[in-house]
Coordinates of C-alpha atoms in Angstrom, one line a residue:
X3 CA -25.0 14.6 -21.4
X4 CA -26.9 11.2 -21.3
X5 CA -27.3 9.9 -17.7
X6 CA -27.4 6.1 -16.8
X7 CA -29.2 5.3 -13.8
X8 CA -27.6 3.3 -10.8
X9 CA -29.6 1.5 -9.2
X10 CA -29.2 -2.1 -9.8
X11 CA -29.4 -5.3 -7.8
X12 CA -27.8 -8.5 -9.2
X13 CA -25.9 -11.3 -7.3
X14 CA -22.1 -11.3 -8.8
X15 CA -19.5 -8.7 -9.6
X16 CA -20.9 -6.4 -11.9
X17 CA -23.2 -4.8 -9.3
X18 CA -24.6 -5.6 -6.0
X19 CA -27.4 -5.0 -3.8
X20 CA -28.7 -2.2 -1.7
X21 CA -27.8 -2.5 1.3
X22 CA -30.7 -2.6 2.9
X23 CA -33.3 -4.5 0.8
X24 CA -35.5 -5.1 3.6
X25 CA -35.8 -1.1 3.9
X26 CA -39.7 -0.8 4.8
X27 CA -41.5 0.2 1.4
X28 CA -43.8 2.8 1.0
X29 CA -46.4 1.6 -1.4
X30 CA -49.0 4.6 -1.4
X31 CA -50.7 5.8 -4.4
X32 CA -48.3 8.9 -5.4
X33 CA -50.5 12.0 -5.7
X34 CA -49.0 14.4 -7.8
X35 CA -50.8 17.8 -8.5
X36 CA -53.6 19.1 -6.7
X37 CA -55.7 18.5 -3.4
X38 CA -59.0 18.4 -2.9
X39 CA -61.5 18.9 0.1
X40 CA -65.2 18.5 0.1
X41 CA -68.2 17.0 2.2
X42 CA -68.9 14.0 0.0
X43 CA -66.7 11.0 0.4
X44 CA -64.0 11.0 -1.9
X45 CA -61.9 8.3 -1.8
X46 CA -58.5 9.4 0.2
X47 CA -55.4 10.7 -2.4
X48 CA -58.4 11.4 -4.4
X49 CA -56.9 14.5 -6.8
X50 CA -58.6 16.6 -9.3
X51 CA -57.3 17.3 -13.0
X52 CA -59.4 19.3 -15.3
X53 CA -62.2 19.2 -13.3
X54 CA -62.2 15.2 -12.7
X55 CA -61.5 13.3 -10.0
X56 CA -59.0 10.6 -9.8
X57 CA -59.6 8.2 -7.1
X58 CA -57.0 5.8 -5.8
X59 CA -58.4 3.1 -7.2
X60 CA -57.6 5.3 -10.2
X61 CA -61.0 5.7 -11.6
X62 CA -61.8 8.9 -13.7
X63 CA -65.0 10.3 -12.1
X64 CA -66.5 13.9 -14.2
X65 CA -68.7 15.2 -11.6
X66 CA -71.4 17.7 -12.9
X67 CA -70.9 21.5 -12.8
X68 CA -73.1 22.1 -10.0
X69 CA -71.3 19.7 -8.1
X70 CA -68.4 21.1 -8.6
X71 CA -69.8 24.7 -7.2
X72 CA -70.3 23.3 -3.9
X73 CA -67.0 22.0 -3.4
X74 CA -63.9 23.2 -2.6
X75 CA -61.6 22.3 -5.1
X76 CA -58.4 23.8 -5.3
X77 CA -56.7 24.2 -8.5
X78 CA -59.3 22.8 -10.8
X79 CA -59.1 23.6 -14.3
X80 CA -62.0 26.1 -15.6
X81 CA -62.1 24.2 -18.7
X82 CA -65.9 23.4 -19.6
X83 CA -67.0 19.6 -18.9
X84 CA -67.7 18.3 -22.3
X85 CA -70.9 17.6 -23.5
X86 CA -72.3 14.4 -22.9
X87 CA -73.9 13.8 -26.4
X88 CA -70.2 14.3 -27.6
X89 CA -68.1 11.5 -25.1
X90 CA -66.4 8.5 -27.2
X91 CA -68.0 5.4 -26.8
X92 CA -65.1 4.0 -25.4
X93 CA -63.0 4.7 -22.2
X94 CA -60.3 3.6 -19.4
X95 CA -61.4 2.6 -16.2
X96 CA -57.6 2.4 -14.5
X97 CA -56.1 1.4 -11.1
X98 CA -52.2 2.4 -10.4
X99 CA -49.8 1.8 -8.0
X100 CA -46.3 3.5 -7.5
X101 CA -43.6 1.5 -5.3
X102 CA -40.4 3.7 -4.8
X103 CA -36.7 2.2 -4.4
X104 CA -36.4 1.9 -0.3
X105 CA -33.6 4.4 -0.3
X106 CA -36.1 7.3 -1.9
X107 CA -38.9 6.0 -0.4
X108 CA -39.2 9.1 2.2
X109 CA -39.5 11.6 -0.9
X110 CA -41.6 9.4 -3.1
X111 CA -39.0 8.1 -5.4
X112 CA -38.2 9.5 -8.6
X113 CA -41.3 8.2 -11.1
X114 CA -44.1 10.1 -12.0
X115 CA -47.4 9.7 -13.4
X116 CA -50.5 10.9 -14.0
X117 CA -54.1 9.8 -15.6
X118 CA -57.0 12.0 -17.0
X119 CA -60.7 10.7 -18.2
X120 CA -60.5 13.6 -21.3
X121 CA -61.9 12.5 -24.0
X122 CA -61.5 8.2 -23.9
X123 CA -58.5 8.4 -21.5
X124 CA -55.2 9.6 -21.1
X125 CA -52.1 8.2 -19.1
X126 CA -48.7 8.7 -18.5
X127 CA -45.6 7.8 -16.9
X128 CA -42.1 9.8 -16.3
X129 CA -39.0 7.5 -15.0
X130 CA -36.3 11.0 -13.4
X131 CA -32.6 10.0 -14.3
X132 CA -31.1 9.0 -11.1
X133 CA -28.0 9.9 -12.5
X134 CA -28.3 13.7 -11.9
X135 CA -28.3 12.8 -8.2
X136 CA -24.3 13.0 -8.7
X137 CA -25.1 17.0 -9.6
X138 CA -26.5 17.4 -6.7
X139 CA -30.1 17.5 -8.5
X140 CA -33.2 15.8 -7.3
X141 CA -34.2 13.4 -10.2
X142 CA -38.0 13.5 -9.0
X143 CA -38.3 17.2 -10.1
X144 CA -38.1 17.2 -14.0
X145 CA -40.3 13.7 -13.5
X146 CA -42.8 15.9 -11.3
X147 CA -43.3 19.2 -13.3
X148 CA -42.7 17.3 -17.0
X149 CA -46.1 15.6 -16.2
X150 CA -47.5 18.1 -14.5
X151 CA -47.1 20.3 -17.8
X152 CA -48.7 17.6 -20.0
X153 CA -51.6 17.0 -17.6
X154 CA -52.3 20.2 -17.8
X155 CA -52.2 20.1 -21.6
X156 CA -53.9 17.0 -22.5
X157 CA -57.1 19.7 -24.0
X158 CA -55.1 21.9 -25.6
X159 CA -55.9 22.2 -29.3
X160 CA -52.8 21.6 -30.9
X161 CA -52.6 18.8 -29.0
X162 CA -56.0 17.1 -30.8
X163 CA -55.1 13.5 -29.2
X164 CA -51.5 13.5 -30.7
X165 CA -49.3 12.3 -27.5
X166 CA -45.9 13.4 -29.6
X167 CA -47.3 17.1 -29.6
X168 CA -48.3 16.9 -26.2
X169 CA -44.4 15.3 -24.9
X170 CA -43.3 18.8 -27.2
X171 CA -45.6 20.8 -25.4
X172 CA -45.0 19.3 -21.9
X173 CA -40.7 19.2 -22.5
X174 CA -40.9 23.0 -24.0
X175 CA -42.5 23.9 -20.3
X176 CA -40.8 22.3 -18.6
X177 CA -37.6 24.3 -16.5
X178 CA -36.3 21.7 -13.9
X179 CA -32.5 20.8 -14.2
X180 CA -32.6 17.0 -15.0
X181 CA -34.0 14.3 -17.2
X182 CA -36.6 11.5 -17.8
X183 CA -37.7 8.9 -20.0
X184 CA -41.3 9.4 -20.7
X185 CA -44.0 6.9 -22.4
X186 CA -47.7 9.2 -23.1
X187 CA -51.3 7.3 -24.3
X188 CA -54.6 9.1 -25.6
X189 CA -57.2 7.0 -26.5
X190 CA -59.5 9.2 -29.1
X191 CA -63.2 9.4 -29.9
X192 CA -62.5 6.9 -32.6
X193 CA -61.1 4.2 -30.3
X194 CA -57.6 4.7 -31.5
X195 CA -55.3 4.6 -28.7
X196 CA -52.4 6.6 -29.8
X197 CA -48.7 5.8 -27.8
X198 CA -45.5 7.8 -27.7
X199 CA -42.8 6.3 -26.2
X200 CA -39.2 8.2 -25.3
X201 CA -36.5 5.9 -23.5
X202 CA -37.6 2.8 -22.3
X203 CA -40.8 3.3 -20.1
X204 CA -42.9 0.6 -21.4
X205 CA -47.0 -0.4 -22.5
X206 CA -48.6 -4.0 -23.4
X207 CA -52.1 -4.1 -24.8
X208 CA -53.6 -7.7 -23.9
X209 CA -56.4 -8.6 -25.7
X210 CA -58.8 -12.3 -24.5
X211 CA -55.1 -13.0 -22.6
X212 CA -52.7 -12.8 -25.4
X213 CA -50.6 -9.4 -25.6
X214 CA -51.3 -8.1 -29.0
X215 CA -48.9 -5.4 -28.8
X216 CA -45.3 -4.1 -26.6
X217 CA -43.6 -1.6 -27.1
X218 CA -39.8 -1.8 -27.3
X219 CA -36.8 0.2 -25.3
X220 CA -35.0 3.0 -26.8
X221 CA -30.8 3.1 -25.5
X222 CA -28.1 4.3 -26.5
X223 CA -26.3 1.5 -24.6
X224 CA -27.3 -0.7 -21.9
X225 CA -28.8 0.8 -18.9
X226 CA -28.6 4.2 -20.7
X227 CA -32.0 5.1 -22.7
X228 CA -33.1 8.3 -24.4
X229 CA -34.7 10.6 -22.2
X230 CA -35.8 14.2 -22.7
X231 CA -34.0 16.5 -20.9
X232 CA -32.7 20.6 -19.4
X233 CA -30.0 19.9 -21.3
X234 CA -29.8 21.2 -24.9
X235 CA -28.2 17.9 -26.4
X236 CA -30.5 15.3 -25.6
X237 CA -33.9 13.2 -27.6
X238 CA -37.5 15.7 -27.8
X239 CA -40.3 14.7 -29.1
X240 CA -38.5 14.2 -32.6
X241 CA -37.1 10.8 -31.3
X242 CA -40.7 9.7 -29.5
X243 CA -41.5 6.0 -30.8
X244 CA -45.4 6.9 -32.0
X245 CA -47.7 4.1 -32.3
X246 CA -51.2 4.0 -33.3
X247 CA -53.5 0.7 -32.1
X248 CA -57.6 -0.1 -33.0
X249 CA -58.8 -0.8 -29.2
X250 CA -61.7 -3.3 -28.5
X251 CA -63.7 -3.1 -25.3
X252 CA -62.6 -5.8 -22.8
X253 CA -58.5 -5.0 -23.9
X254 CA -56.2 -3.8 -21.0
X255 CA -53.7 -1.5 -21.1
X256 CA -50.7 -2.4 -18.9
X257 CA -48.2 0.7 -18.9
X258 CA -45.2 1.3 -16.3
X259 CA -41.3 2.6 -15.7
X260 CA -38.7 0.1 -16.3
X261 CA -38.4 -1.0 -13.0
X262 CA -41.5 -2.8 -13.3
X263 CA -41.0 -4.4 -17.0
X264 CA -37.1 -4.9 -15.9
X265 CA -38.5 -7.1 -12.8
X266 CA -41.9 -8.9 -14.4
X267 CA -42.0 -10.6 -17.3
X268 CA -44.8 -10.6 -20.3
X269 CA -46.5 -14.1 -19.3
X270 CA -46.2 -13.2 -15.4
X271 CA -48.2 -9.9 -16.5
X272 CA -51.2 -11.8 -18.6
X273 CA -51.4 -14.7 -16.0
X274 CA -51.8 -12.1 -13.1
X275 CA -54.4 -10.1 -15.3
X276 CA -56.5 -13.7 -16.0
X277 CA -56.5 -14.1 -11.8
X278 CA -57.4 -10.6 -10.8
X279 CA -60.5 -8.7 -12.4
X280 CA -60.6 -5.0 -10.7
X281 CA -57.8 -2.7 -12.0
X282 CA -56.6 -1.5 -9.0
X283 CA -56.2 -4.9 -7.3
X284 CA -54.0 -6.1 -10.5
X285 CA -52.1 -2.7 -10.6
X286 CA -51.4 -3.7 -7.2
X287 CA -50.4 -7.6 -7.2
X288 CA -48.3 -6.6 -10.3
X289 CA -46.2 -3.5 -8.4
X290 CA -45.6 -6.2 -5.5
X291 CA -44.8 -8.8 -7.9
X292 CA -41.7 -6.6 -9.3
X293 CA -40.8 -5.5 -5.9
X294 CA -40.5 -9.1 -4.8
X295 CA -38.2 -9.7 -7.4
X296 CA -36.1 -6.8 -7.9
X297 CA -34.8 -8.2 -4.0
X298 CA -34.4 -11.6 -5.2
X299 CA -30.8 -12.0 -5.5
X300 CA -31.5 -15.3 -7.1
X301 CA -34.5 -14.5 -9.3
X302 CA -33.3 -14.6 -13.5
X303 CA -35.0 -11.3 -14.4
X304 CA -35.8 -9.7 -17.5
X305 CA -33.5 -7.4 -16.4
X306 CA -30.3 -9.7 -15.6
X307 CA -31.4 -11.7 -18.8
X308 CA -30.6 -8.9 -20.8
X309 CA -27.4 -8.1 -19.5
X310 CA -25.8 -11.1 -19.9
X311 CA -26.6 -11.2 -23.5
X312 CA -25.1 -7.8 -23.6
X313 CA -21.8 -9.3 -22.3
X314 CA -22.4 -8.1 -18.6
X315 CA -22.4 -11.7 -16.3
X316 CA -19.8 -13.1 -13.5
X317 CA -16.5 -13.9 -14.1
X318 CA -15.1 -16.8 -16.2
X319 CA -14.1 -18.9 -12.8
X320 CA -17.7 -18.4 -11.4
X321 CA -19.3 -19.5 -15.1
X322 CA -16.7 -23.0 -14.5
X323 CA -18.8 -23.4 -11.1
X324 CA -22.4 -23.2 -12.9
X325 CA -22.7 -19.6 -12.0
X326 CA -23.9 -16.5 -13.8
X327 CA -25.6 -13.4 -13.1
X328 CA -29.1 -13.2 -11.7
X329 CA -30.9 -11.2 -9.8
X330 CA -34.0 -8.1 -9.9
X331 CA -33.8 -5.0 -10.3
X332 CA -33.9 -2.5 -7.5
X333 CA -35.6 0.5 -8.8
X334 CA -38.7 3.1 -8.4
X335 CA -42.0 0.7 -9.7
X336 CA -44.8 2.4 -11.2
X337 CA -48.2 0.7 -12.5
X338 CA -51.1 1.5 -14.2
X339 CA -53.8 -0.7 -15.5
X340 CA -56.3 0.3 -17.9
X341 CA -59.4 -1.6 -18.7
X342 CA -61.3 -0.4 -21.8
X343 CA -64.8 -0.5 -21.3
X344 CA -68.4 1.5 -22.8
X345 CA -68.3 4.8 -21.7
X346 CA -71.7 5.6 -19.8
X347 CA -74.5 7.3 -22.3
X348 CA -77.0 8.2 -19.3
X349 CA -78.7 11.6 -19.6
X350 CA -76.7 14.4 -17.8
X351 CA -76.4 12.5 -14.4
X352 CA -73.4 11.4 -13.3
X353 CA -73.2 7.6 -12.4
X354 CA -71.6 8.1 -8.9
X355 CA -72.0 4.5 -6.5
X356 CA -71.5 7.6 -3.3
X357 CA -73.6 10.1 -4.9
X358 CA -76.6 8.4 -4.8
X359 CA -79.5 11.0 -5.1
X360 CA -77.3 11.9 -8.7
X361 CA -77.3 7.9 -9.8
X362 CA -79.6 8.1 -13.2
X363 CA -81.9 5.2 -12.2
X364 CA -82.4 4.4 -15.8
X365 CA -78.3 4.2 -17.1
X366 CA -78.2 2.7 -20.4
X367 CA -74.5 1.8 -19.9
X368 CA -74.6 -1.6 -19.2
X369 CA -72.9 -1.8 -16.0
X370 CA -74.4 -2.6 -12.8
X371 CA -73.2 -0.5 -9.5
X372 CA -70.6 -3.1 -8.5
X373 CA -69.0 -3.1 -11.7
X374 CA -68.5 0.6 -11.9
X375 CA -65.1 0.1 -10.2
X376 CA -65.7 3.1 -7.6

């Protein structure tokens, strides 16, 4: 059974608007896994995976064993930090921001996401099915677990920085009733950034401002795209879009759930990039930008674009008037932003702008304090 999902907001007869798109939005960083309590300052939502810690900002910290020792940190994984001799020379220094439709707002929406510093960096994003909200069946779940599975998975050997084997992995574990489209990237030691893409969760690599690279929906119709699912007939990891791309330091990664790409088009994405320098601040301006659109009855979106060159627009006696269908989007928004940068080679100290008797004086890395996006 393939699910369509709903939620649409366009000014004519096809569809129309929430009824409330004024409904107060809740714009916090979603944390998804684990929770973590300490002494030092951690930024707050601040969440470990594999024994990192993701900030809000949503910058991949490793802190050093013995740190980790004194903390409390619940579920941490007791997978060994690497060694530092052996880190890629590139990595992701990211920023994300998750805006969920007004009317799921109190449960968090239906999007999930998560982001790990192994190896150069990996990040992902899960868009639930709204459609199984007709079963009775909270979308969010198979979102939820289905990255919860692949974050935990991300160092598994079979895995070896192949995001198709990890979507396998991830859907095979997974045992919530639903569906989601799913869109997984693993940068590798040899700055390969590797991309599989299932439904039509989306990525752009932007490169001295131009976009160098998109990836491209997968539907079986309009509004309907593959997504891995409970079911037994749906897509797996078979049907994954895999892409391979040489990164550069200084490209950005710009990945998100259609309701941001269906509400923000490619220019508006590299202009905002060229105005806004931290990660988390663009992550941000871009997940407002699509909200403010997918409530703009009169805004032409990508979104109503597309459907009226599948056939979907107002009827013929509006068209005589000048009409024709515009409008956002109205739909969960999630954002990340990835800025590839050198990865520190500093001895064995971490480079921590809060942990300040750990700072190695001496860091090679190139990058003063305020540029360490902490």
């Amino acid at each position: 059974m393939y699910r369509f999902k709903r939620s649409i907001n366009v000014k004519g007869d096809v569809a129309k608007c929430p009824s409330n798109p004024q409904a107060q939005r809740d714009s916090r960083t979603l944390v998804l896994l684990l929770v973590v309590v300490g002494e030092i300052p951690v930024p707050a939502g601040a969440v470990a995976m594999s024994c990192q810690f993701l900030s809000s900002s949503g910058t991949a910290i490793k802190l050093p064993r013995k740190k980790l020792m004194s903390m409390n940190v619940i579920g941490c994984s007791t997978s060994p930090i690497p060694n530092p001799v052996l880190r890629p020379e590139l990595s992701i220094r990211v920023g994300t921001r998750l805006i969920p439709h007004p009317k799921k707002a109190d449960k968090g929406g239906e999007d999930a996401f998560f982001v790990s510093g192994y190896s150069g960096g990996v990040m992902a994003v899960a868009d639930g099915v709204s459609g199984w909200a007709e079963k009775d069946v909270d979308p969010a779940q198979f979102s939820r677990e289905l990255m919860r599975r692949a974050s935990s998975l991300v160092d598994d050997e079979e895995v070896n920085y192949d995001p198709r084997i990890l979507v396998r992995k991830a859907h095979a574990a997974t045992s919530s009733t639903g569906s989601a489209t799913v869109i997984v990237s693993m940068l590798d030691n040899n700055g390969i950034l590797k991309i599989a893409n299932v439904g039509d969760c989306g990525l752009r690599v932007i490169r001295k401002g131009q976009i160098i690279f998109s990836t491209f929906p997968q539907e079986h119709y309009f509004d309907c795209p593959y997504q891995l699912s409970s079911e037994t007939v749906s897509q797996t990891y078979l049907d994954a879009t895999v892409t391979s791309i040489d990164i550069v330091k200084g490209d950005i990664i710009v990945m998100g759930s259609d309701g941001f790409f269906d509400n923000v088009f490619d220019h508006e994405i590299v202009s905002t990039i060229k105005e806004h320098k931290d990660v988390a601040e663009t992550a941000k301006v871009l997940a407002d930008l699509a909200y403010k659109h997918s409530v703009d009855f009169y805004f032409d979106s990508p979104f109503s674009i597309e459907a009226r060159n599948r056939g979907l627009d107002v009827p013929w006696w509006k068209k005589a008037l000048g009409q024709k269908l515009t409008g956002g989007k109205m739909d969960d928004i999630t954002v990340i932003v990835g800025e590839v940068i050198s990865k520190c080679f500093g001895k064995k100290k971490a480079c921590l702008k809060w942990l300040r008797t750990m700072v190695e004086p001496n860091c090679k890395c190139g990058y003063e304090p305020e540029s360490w996006g902490i």
